[in-house]
């Protein structure tokens, strides 16, 4: 098998979803540009070109408000599943595994294997940082994208107000506005519903061949068992 073919096979999941992300982002940009210009025309204003639209706060806030909710989902899921369990779900650890688990089970420190990541074999702060790196990065991206949403959202909100000859608001005032929290909470509730649905539906339903599902013949009470 050639190296390019091996690379595509070994990274198929990331490449497929990454490509899908870029295509849908492009589609959002095209449809958002058309909708934005429709609003400008309705307000008796001059439409703008596609490239200028990509630099507008209107486009930026639509993108970042979705990113922050997705990374919130992953952040809560990564940390929540350390302690929270769901009997019968492959999304949960086994019922006797709640918590951070032992060094032996996690293969850290003196229990690290030759193939383990270098910092997993260390002790002290390096092991502590690496052992929580996934959730920390997810949380950091969430906070960054939420901050970006608040800044771009304030700009978009003020642009809309100025078109209606209304006074703009400060960033701090926008953080307390109904617009900001409506944008935020409508995304959060959908992400939390999706996680809860996946946790409970995977108890009783199956998808043959998916690691997100239990084996088809596994009992409903089997917990922390994934297909392959």
PDB file of C-alpha atoms in Angstrom:
ATOM      1  CA  UNK A   1       0.000   0.000   0.000  1.00  0.00           C
ATOM      2  CA  UNK A   2       1.442   3.374  -1.025  1.00  0.00           C
ATOM      3  CA  UNK A   3       2.132   6.053   1.567  1.00  0.00           C
ATOM      4  CA  UNK A   4      -0.665   8.427   0.330  1.00  0.00           C
ATOM      5  CA  UNK A   5      -3.161   5.556   0.367  1.00  0.00           C
ATOM      6  CA  UNK A   6      -2.054   4.528   3.850  1.00  0.00           C
ATOM      7  CA  UNK A   7      -2.387   8.128   5.036  1.00  0.00           C
ATOM      8  CA  UNK A   8      -5.935   8.373   3.666  1.00  0.00           C
ATOM      9  CA  UNK A   9      -6.921   5.083   5.285  1.00  0.00           C
ATOM     10  CA  UNK A  10      -5.329   5.899   8.635  1.00  0.00           C
ATOM     11  CA  UNK A  11      -6.927   9.359   8.786  1.00  0.00           C
ATOM     12  CA  UNK A  12     -10.215   8.732   6.998  1.00  0.00           C
ATOM     13  CA  UNK A  13     -12.457   9.855   9.857  1.00  0.00           C
ATOM     14  CA  UNK A  14     -10.701  13.191  10.373  1.00  0.00           C
ATOM     15  CA  UNK A  15     -10.334  13.860   6.640  1.00  0.00           C
ATOM     16  CA  UNK A  16     -13.974  13.046   5.848  1.00  0.00           C
ATOM     17  CA  UNK A  17     -15.412  15.194   8.622  1.00  0.00           C
ATOM     18  CA  UNK A  18     -12.853  17.954   8.009  1.00  0.00           C
ATOM     19  CA  UNK A  19     -13.822  18.076   4.344  1.00  0.00           C
ATOM     20  CA  UNK A  20     -17.483  18.089   5.285  1.00  0.00           C
ATOM     21  CA  UNK A  21     -16.819  20.987   7.645  1.00  0.00           C
ATOM     22  CA  UNK A  22     -15.157  23.058   4.922  1.00  0.00           C
ATOM     23  CA  UNK A  23     -17.937  22.342   2.418  1.00  0.00           C
ATOM     24  CA  UNK A  24     -20.708  23.252   4.842  1.00  0.00           C
ATOM     25  CA  UNK A  25     -18.825  26.365   5.977  1.00  0.00           C
ATOM     26  CA  UNK A  26     -18.596  27.426   2.331  1.00  0.00           C
ATOM     27  CA  UNK A  27     -22.296  26.738   1.887  1.00  0.00           C
ATOM     28  CA  UNK A  28     -23.088  28.772   4.991  1.00  0.00           C
ATOM     29  CA  UNK A  29     -21.017  31.651   3.621  1.00  0.00           C
ATOM     30  CA  UNK A  30     -22.869  31.624   0.289  1.00  0.00           C
ATOM     31  CA  UNK A  31     -26.341  31.397   1.790  1.00  0.00           C
ATOM     32  CA  UNK A  32     -25.465  33.870   4.557  1.00  0.00           C
ATOM     33  CA  UNK A  33     -24.223  36.376   1.993  1.00  0.00           C
ATOM     34  CA  UNK A  34     -27.481  36.125   0.055  1.00  0.00           C
ATOM     35  CA  UNK A  35     -29.573  36.504   3.209  1.00  0.00           C
ATOM     36  CA  UNK A  36     -27.460  39.443   4.434  1.00  0.00           C
ATOM     37  CA  UNK A  37     -27.898  41.271   1.132  1.00  0.00           C
ATOM     38  CA  UNK A  38     -31.635  40.603   1.191  1.00  0.00           C
ATOM     39  CA  UNK A  39     -31.771  42.357   4.557  1.00  0.00           C
ATOM     40  CA  UNK A  40     -29.729  45.282   3.235  1.00  0.00           C
ATOM     41  CA  UNK A  41     -32.039  45.690   0.247  1.00  0.00           C
ATOM     42  CA  UNK A  42     -35.063  45.556   2.536  1.00  0.00           C
ATOM     43  CA  UNK A  43     -33.485  48.408   4.523  1.00  0.00           C
ATOM     44  CA  UNK A  44     -32.855  50.390   1.294  1.00  0.00           C
ATOM     45  CA  UNK A  45     -29.085  49.884   1.595  1.00  0.00           C
ATOM     46  CA  UNK A  46     -26.504  48.849  -0.992  1.00  0.00           C
ATOM     47  CA  UNK A  47     -25.672  45.121  -1.172  1.00  0.00           C
ATOM     48  CA  UNK A  48     -22.053  44.091  -0.560  1.00  0.00           C
ATOM     49  CA  UNK A  49     -19.791  41.602  -2.332  1.00  0.00           C
ATOM     50  CA  UNK A  50     -19.028  38.085  -1.161  1.00  0.00           C
ATOM     51  CA  UNK A  51     -15.477  38.720   0.098  1.00  0.00           C
ATOM     52  CA  UNK A  52     -16.470  41.828   2.096  1.00  0.00           C
ATOM     53  CA  UNK A  53     -19.286  39.758   3.637  1.00  0.00           C
ATOM     54  CA  UNK A  54     -16.737  37.244   4.973  1.00  0.00           C
ATOM     55  CA  UNK A  55     -15.204  40.017   7.103  1.00  0.00           C
ATOM     56  CA  UNK A  56     -18.518  41.156   8.585  1.00  0.00           C
ATOM     57  CA  UNK A  57     -19.498  40.600  12.194  1.00  0.00           C
ATOM     58  CA  UNK A  58     -22.743  39.063  10.937  1.00  0.00           C
ATOM     59  CA  UNK A  59     -20.870  36.135   9.365  1.00  0.00           C
ATOM     60  CA  UNK A  60     -18.398  35.840  12.241  1.00  0.00           C
ATOM     61  CA  UNK A  61     -21.036  35.642  14.963  1.00  0.00           C
ATOM     62  CA  UNK A  62     -22.996  32.956  13.096  1.00  0.00           C
ATOM     63  CA  UNK A  63     -19.851  30.818  12.865  1.00  0.00           C
ATOM     64  CA  UNK A  64     -18.504  31.320  16.378  1.00  0.00           C
ATOM     65  CA  UNK A  65     -21.818  30.792  18.160  1.00  0.00           C
ATOM     66  CA  UNK A  66     -21.989  27.309  16.687  1.00  0.00           C
ATOM     67  CA  UNK A  67     -18.359  26.531  17.453  1.00  0.00           C
ATOM     68  CA  UNK A  68     -18.652  27.471  21.107  1.00  0.00           C
ATOM     69  CA  UNK A  69     -21.669  25.245  21.655  1.00  0.00           C
ATOM     70  CA  UNK A  70     -19.997  22.264  20.002  1.00  0.00           C
ATOM     71  CA  UNK A  71     -16.842  22.595  22.077  1.00  0.00           C
ATOM     72  CA  UNK A  72     -18.923  23.093  25.208  1.00  0.00           C
ATOM     73  CA  UNK A  73     -20.528  19.750  24.438  1.00  0.00           C
ATOM     74  CA  UNK A  74     -17.171  18.012  24.116  1.00  0.00           C
ATOM     75  CA  UNK A  75     -15.733  19.769  27.177  1.00  0.00           C
ATOM     76  CA  UNK A  76     -18.655  18.739  29.391  1.00  0.00           C
ATOM     77  CA  UNK A  77     -18.713  15.251  27.933  1.00  0.00           C
ATOM     78  CA  UNK A  78     -14.989  14.635  28.427  1.00  0.00           C
ATOM     79  CA  UNK A  79     -15.049  15.803  32.052  1.00  0.00           C
ATOM     80  CA  UNK A  80     -18.546  14.578  32.897  1.00  0.00           C
ATOM     81  CA  UNK A  81     -17.883  10.989  31.867  1.00  0.00           C
ATOM     82  CA  UNK A  82     -15.038  10.763  34.382  1.00  0.00           C
ATOM     83  CA  UNK A  83     -17.608  10.620  37.192  1.00  0.00           C
ATOM     84  CA  UNK A  84     -21.086  10.283  35.649  1.00  0.00           C
ATOM     85  CA  UNK A  85     -22.320   6.864  34.558  1.00  0.00           C
ATOM     86  CA  UNK A  86     -25.213   5.463  32.540  1.00  0.00           C
ATOM     87  CA  UNK A  87     -26.065   1.813  33.026  1.00  0.00           C
ATOM     88  CA  UNK A  88     -26.171  -0.013  29.712  1.00  0.00           C
ATOM     89  CA  UNK A  89     -24.579   2.739  27.622  1.00  0.00           C
ATOM     90  CA  UNK A  90     -21.347   2.334  25.612  1.00  0.00           C
ATOM     91  CA  UNK A  91     -20.893   6.080  26.153  1.00  0.00           C
ATOM     92  CA  UNK A  92     -20.361   5.389  29.861  1.00  0.00           C
ATOM     93  CA  UNK A  93     -17.536   3.694  31.698  1.00  0.00           C
ATOM     94  CA  UNK A  94     -18.294   0.493  33.560  1.00  0.00           C
ATOM     95  CA  UNK A  95     -20.241   1.117  36.736  1.00  0.00           C
ATOM     96  CA  UNK A  96     -17.270   0.332  38.997  1.00  0.00           C
ATOM     97  CA  UNK A  97     -14.867   2.638  37.126  1.00  0.00           C
ATOM     98  CA  UNK A  98     -16.136   6.076  38.189  1.00  0.00           C
ATOM     99  CA  UNK A  99     -13.377   8.566  38.912  1.00  0.00           C
ATOM    100  CA  UNK A 100      -9.878   9.168  37.562  1.00  0.00           C
ATOM    101  CA  UNK A 101      -8.875   5.474  37.990  1.00  0.00           C
ATOM    102  CA  UNK A 102      -5.563   4.083  39.206  1.00  0.00           C
ATOM    103  CA  UNK A 103      -2.135   4.759  37.726  1.00  0.00           C
ATOM    104  CA  UNK A 104      -1.982   1.133  36.654  1.00  0.00           C
ATOM    105  CA  UNK A 105      -5.287   1.324  34.788  1.00  0.00           C
ATOM    106  CA  UNK A 106      -4.259   4.602  33.143  1.00  0.00           C
ATOM    107  CA  UNK A 107      -0.733   3.366  32.314  1.00  0.00           C
ATOM    108  CA  UNK A 108       1.035   6.378  33.795  1.00  0.00           C
ATOM    109  CA  UNK A 109       4.214   6.834  35.787  1.00  0.00           C
ATOM    110  CA  UNK A 110       5.908   3.536  36.557  1.00  0.00           C
ATOM    111  CA  UNK A 111       3.061   1.707  34.814  1.00  0.00           C
ATOM    112  CA  UNK A 112       3.657   3.421  31.463  1.00  0.00           C
ATOM    113  CA  UNK A 113       4.455   1.181  28.502  1.00  0.00           C
ATOM    114  CA  UNK A 114       7.262   1.652  25.951  1.00  0.00           C
ATOM    115  CA  UNK A 115       4.723   2.980  23.436  1.00  0.00           C
ATOM    116  CA  UNK A 116       3.089   5.371  25.925  1.00  0.00           C
ATOM    117  CA  UNK A 117       3.321   9.143  25.288  1.00  0.00           C
ATOM    118  CA  UNK A 118       6.485  10.557  26.869  1.00  0.00           C
ATOM    119  CA  UNK A 119       4.705  12.766  29.406  1.00  0.00           C
ATOM    120  CA  UNK A 120       2.547   9.839  30.544  1.00  0.00           C
ATOM    121  CA  UNK A 121       5.687   8.226  31.951  1.00  0.00           C
ATOM    122  CA  UNK A 122       6.686  11.382  33.813  1.00  0.00           C
ATOM    123  CA  UNK A 123       5.643  12.374  37.328  1.00  0.00           C
ATOM    124  CA  UNK A 124       4.616  15.715  38.766  1.00  0.00           C
ATOM    125  CA  UNK A 125       3.147  18.598  36.795  1.00  0.00           C
ATOM    126  CA  UNK A 126       3.871  17.163  33.337  1.00  0.00           C
ATOM    127  CA  UNK A 127       1.831  14.053  34.001  1.00  0.00           C
ATOM    128  CA  UNK A 128      -0.917  16.151  35.604  1.00  0.00           C
ATOM    129  CA  UNK A 129      -1.100  18.492  32.606  1.00  0.00           C
ATOM    130  CA  UNK A 130      -1.007  15.731  30.012  1.00  0.00           C
ATOM    131  CA  UNK A 131      -3.549  13.569  31.832  1.00  0.00           C
ATOM    132  CA  UNK A 132      -6.075  16.417  31.563  1.00  0.00           C
ATOM    133  CA  UNK A 133      -4.959  17.884  28.246  1.00  0.00           C
ATOM    134  CA  UNK A 134      -7.959  16.806  26.157  1.00  0.00           C
ATOM    135  CA  UNK A 135     -10.572  18.424  28.380  1.00  0.00           C
ATOM    136  CA  UNK A 136      -8.364  21.467  28.980  1.00  0.00           C
ATOM    137  CA  UNK A 137      -7.929  22.152  25.258  1.00  0.00           C
ATOM    138  CA  UNK A 138     -11.628  21.582  24.582  1.00  0.00           C
ATOM    139  CA  UNK A 139     -12.493  23.988  27.389  1.00  0.00           C
ATOM    140  CA  UNK A 140     -10.015  26.586  26.139  1.00  0.00           C
ATOM    141  CA  UNK A 141     -11.426  26.454  22.595  1.00  0.00           C
ATOM    142  CA  UNK A 142     -14.933  26.796  24.024  1.00  0.00           C
ATOM    143  CA  UNK A 143     -13.977  29.881  26.037  1.00  0.00           C
ATOM    144  CA  UNK A 144     -12.141  31.429  23.067  1.00  0.00           C
ATOM    145  CA  UNK A 145     -15.050  30.875  20.682  1.00  0.00           C
ATOM    146  CA  UNK A 146     -17.578  32.127  23.258  1.00  0.00           C
ATOM    147  CA  UNK A 147     -15.511  35.285  23.704  1.00  0.00           C
ATOM    148  CA  UNK A 148     -15.310  35.673  19.921  1.00  0.00           C
ATOM    149  CA  UNK A 149     -19.071  35.211  19.709  1.00  0.00           C
ATOM    150  CA  UNK A 150     -19.673  37.911  22.295  1.00  0.00           C
ATOM    151  CA  UNK A 151     -17.397  40.404  20.511  1.00  0.00           C
ATOM    152  CA  UNK A 152     -18.702  39.753  17.008  1.00  0.00           C
ATOM    153  CA  UNK A 153     -22.251  39.492  18.327  1.00  0.00           C
ATOM    154  CA  UNK A 154     -21.985  42.919  19.913  1.00  0.00           C
ATOM    155  CA  UNK A 155     -20.716  44.359  16.641  1.00  0.00           C
ATOM    156  CA  UNK A 156     -23.518  42.740  14.632  1.00  0.00           C
ATOM    157  CA  UNK A 157     -26.092  43.860  17.197  1.00  0.00           C
ATOM    158  CA  UNK A 158     -24.862  47.449  17.022  1.00  0.00           C
ATOM    159  CA  UNK A 159     -24.813  47.452  13.219  1.00  0.00           C
ATOM    160  CA  UNK A 160     -28.438  46.382  13.199  1.00  0.00           C
ATOM    161  CA  UNK A 161     -29.315  49.066  15.739  1.00  0.00           C
ATOM    162  CA  UNK A 162     -27.507  51.759  13.753  1.00  0.00           C
ATOM    163  CA  UNK A 163     -29.406  50.795  10.618  1.00  0.00           C
ATOM    164  CA  UNK A 164     -32.570  51.342  12.640  1.00  0.00           C
ATOM    165  CA  UNK A 165     -31.234  54.662  13.964  1.00  0.00           C
ATOM    166  CA  UNK A 166     -30.928  53.247  17.488  1.00  0.00           C
ATOM    167  CA  UNK A 167     -28.084  53.904  19.926  1.00  0.00           C
ATOM    168  CA  UNK A 168     -25.329  51.256  20.092  1.00  0.00           C
ATOM    169  CA  UNK A 169     -24.495  49.391  23.292  1.00  0.00           C
ATOM    170  CA  UNK A 170     -21.160  48.564  24.915  1.00  0.00           C
ATOM    171  CA  UNK A 171     -19.708  45.059  24.934  1.00  0.00           C
ATOM    172  CA  UNK A 172     -20.502  44.712  28.661  1.00  0.00           C
ATOM    173  CA  UNK A 173     -24.097  45.779  28.040  1.00  0.00           C
ATOM    174  CA  UNK A 174     -24.392  43.288  25.208  1.00  0.00           C
ATOM    175  CA  UNK A 175     -23.297  40.467  27.528  1.00  0.00           C
ATOM    176  CA  UNK A 176     -26.434  41.098  29.551  1.00  0.00           C
ATOM    177  CA  UNK A 177     -28.719  41.434  26.551  1.00  0.00           C
ATOM    178  CA  UNK A 178     -31.453  39.037  25.502  1.00  0.00           C
ATOM    179  CA  UNK A 179     -29.848  38.730  22.048  1.00  0.00           C
ATOM    180  CA  UNK A 180     -26.588  37.337  23.458  1.00  0.00           C
ATOM    181  CA  UNK A 181     -28.246  34.829  25.772  1.00  0.00           C
ATOM    182  CA  UNK A 182     -30.814  33.801  23.194  1.00  0.00           C
ATOM    183  CA  UNK A 183     -28.016  33.005  20.750  1.00  0.00           C
ATOM    184  CA  UNK A 184     -26.084  31.162  23.463  1.00  0.00           C
ATOM    185  CA  UNK A 185     -28.818  29.139  25.150  1.00  0.00           C
ATOM    186  CA  UNK A 186     -30.533  27.976  21.973  1.00  0.00           C
ATOM    187  CA  UNK A 187     -27.254  26.280  21.038  1.00  0.00           C
ATOM    188  CA  UNK A 188     -26.482  24.924  24.493  1.00  0.00           C
ATOM    189  CA  UNK A 189     -29.854  23.254  24.923  1.00  0.00           C
ATOM    190  CA  UNK A 190     -29.532  21.441  21.586  1.00  0.00           C
ATOM    191  CA  UNK A 191     -26.047  20.148  22.414  1.00  0.00           C
ATOM    192  CA  UNK A 192     -27.073  18.913  25.862  1.00  0.00           C
ATOM    193  CA  UNK A 193     -30.140  17.209  24.374  1.00  0.00           C
ATOM    194  CA  UNK A 194     -27.951  15.476  21.779  1.00  0.00           C
ATOM    195  CA  UNK A 195     -25.568  14.098  24.432  1.00  0.00           C
ATOM    196  CA  UNK A 196     -28.388  12.927  26.682  1.00  0.00           C
ATOM    197  CA  UNK A 197     -30.137  11.283  23.716  1.00  0.00           C
ATOM    198  CA  UNK A 198     -26.988   9.468  22.626  1.00  0.00           C
ATOM    199  CA  UNK A 199     -26.332   8.206  26.153  1.00  0.00           C
ATOM    200  CA  UNK A 200     -29.794   6.709  26.644  1.00  0.00           C
ATOM    201  CA  UNK A 201     -30.631   5.607  23.084  1.00  0.00           C
ATOM    202  CA  UNK A 202     -27.370   3.647  22.830  1.00  0.00           C
ATOM    203  CA  UNK A 203     -28.592   1.542  25.770  1.00  0.00           C
ATOM    204  CA  UNK A 204     -31.398   0.025  23.677  1.00  0.00           C
ATOM    205  CA  UNK A 205     -30.483   0.652  20.025  1.00  0.00           C
ATOM    206  CA  UNK A 206     -27.557  -0.697  17.990  1.00  0.00           C
ATOM    207  CA  UNK A 207     -25.498   0.221  14.935  1.00  0.00           C
ATOM    208  CA  UNK A 208     -23.574  -2.749  13.629  1.00  0.00           C
ATOM    209  CA  UNK A 209     -19.866  -2.058  13.181  1.00  0.00           C
ATOM    210  CA  UNK A 210     -19.833   1.302  14.960  1.00  0.00           C
ATOM    211  CA  UNK A 211     -17.606   1.863  18.002  1.00  0.00           C
ATOM    212  CA  UNK A 212     -20.278   4.248  19.278  1.00  0.00           C
ATOM    213  CA  UNK A 213     -22.659   1.294  19.639  1.00  0.00           C
ATOM    214  CA  UNK A 214     -22.541  -1.887  21.648  1.00  0.00           C
ATOM    215  CA  UNK A 215     -22.263  -5.150  19.701  1.00  0.00           C
ATOM    216  CA  UNK A 216     -25.683  -5.970  18.279  1.00  0.00           C
ATOM    217  CA  UNK A 217     -26.100  -8.980  20.542  1.00  0.00           C
ATOM    218  CA  UNK A 218     -24.957  -7.275  23.751  1.00  0.00           C
ATOM    219  CA  UNK A 219     -27.536  -7.053  26.522  1.00  0.00           C
ATOM    220  CA  UNK A 220     -29.227  -3.753  27.352  1.00  0.00           C
ATOM    221  CA  UNK A 221     -27.500  -3.730  30.751  1.00  0.00           C
ATOM    222  CA  UNK A 222     -23.966  -4.116  29.329  1.00  0.00           C
ATOM    223  CA  UNK A 223     -22.140  -0.916  30.262  1.00  0.00           C
ATOM    224  CA  UNK A 224     -18.953   0.501  28.788  1.00  0.00           C
ATOM    225  CA  UNK A 225     -18.896  -2.132  26.047  1.00  0.00           C
ATOM    226  CA  UNK A 226     -18.250  -0.854  22.534  1.00  0.00           C
ATOM    227  CA  UNK A 227     -18.516  -2.508  19.153  1.00  0.00           C
ATOM    228  CA  UNK A 228     -15.670  -2.728  16.718  1.00  0.00           C
TER     229      UNK A 228
END
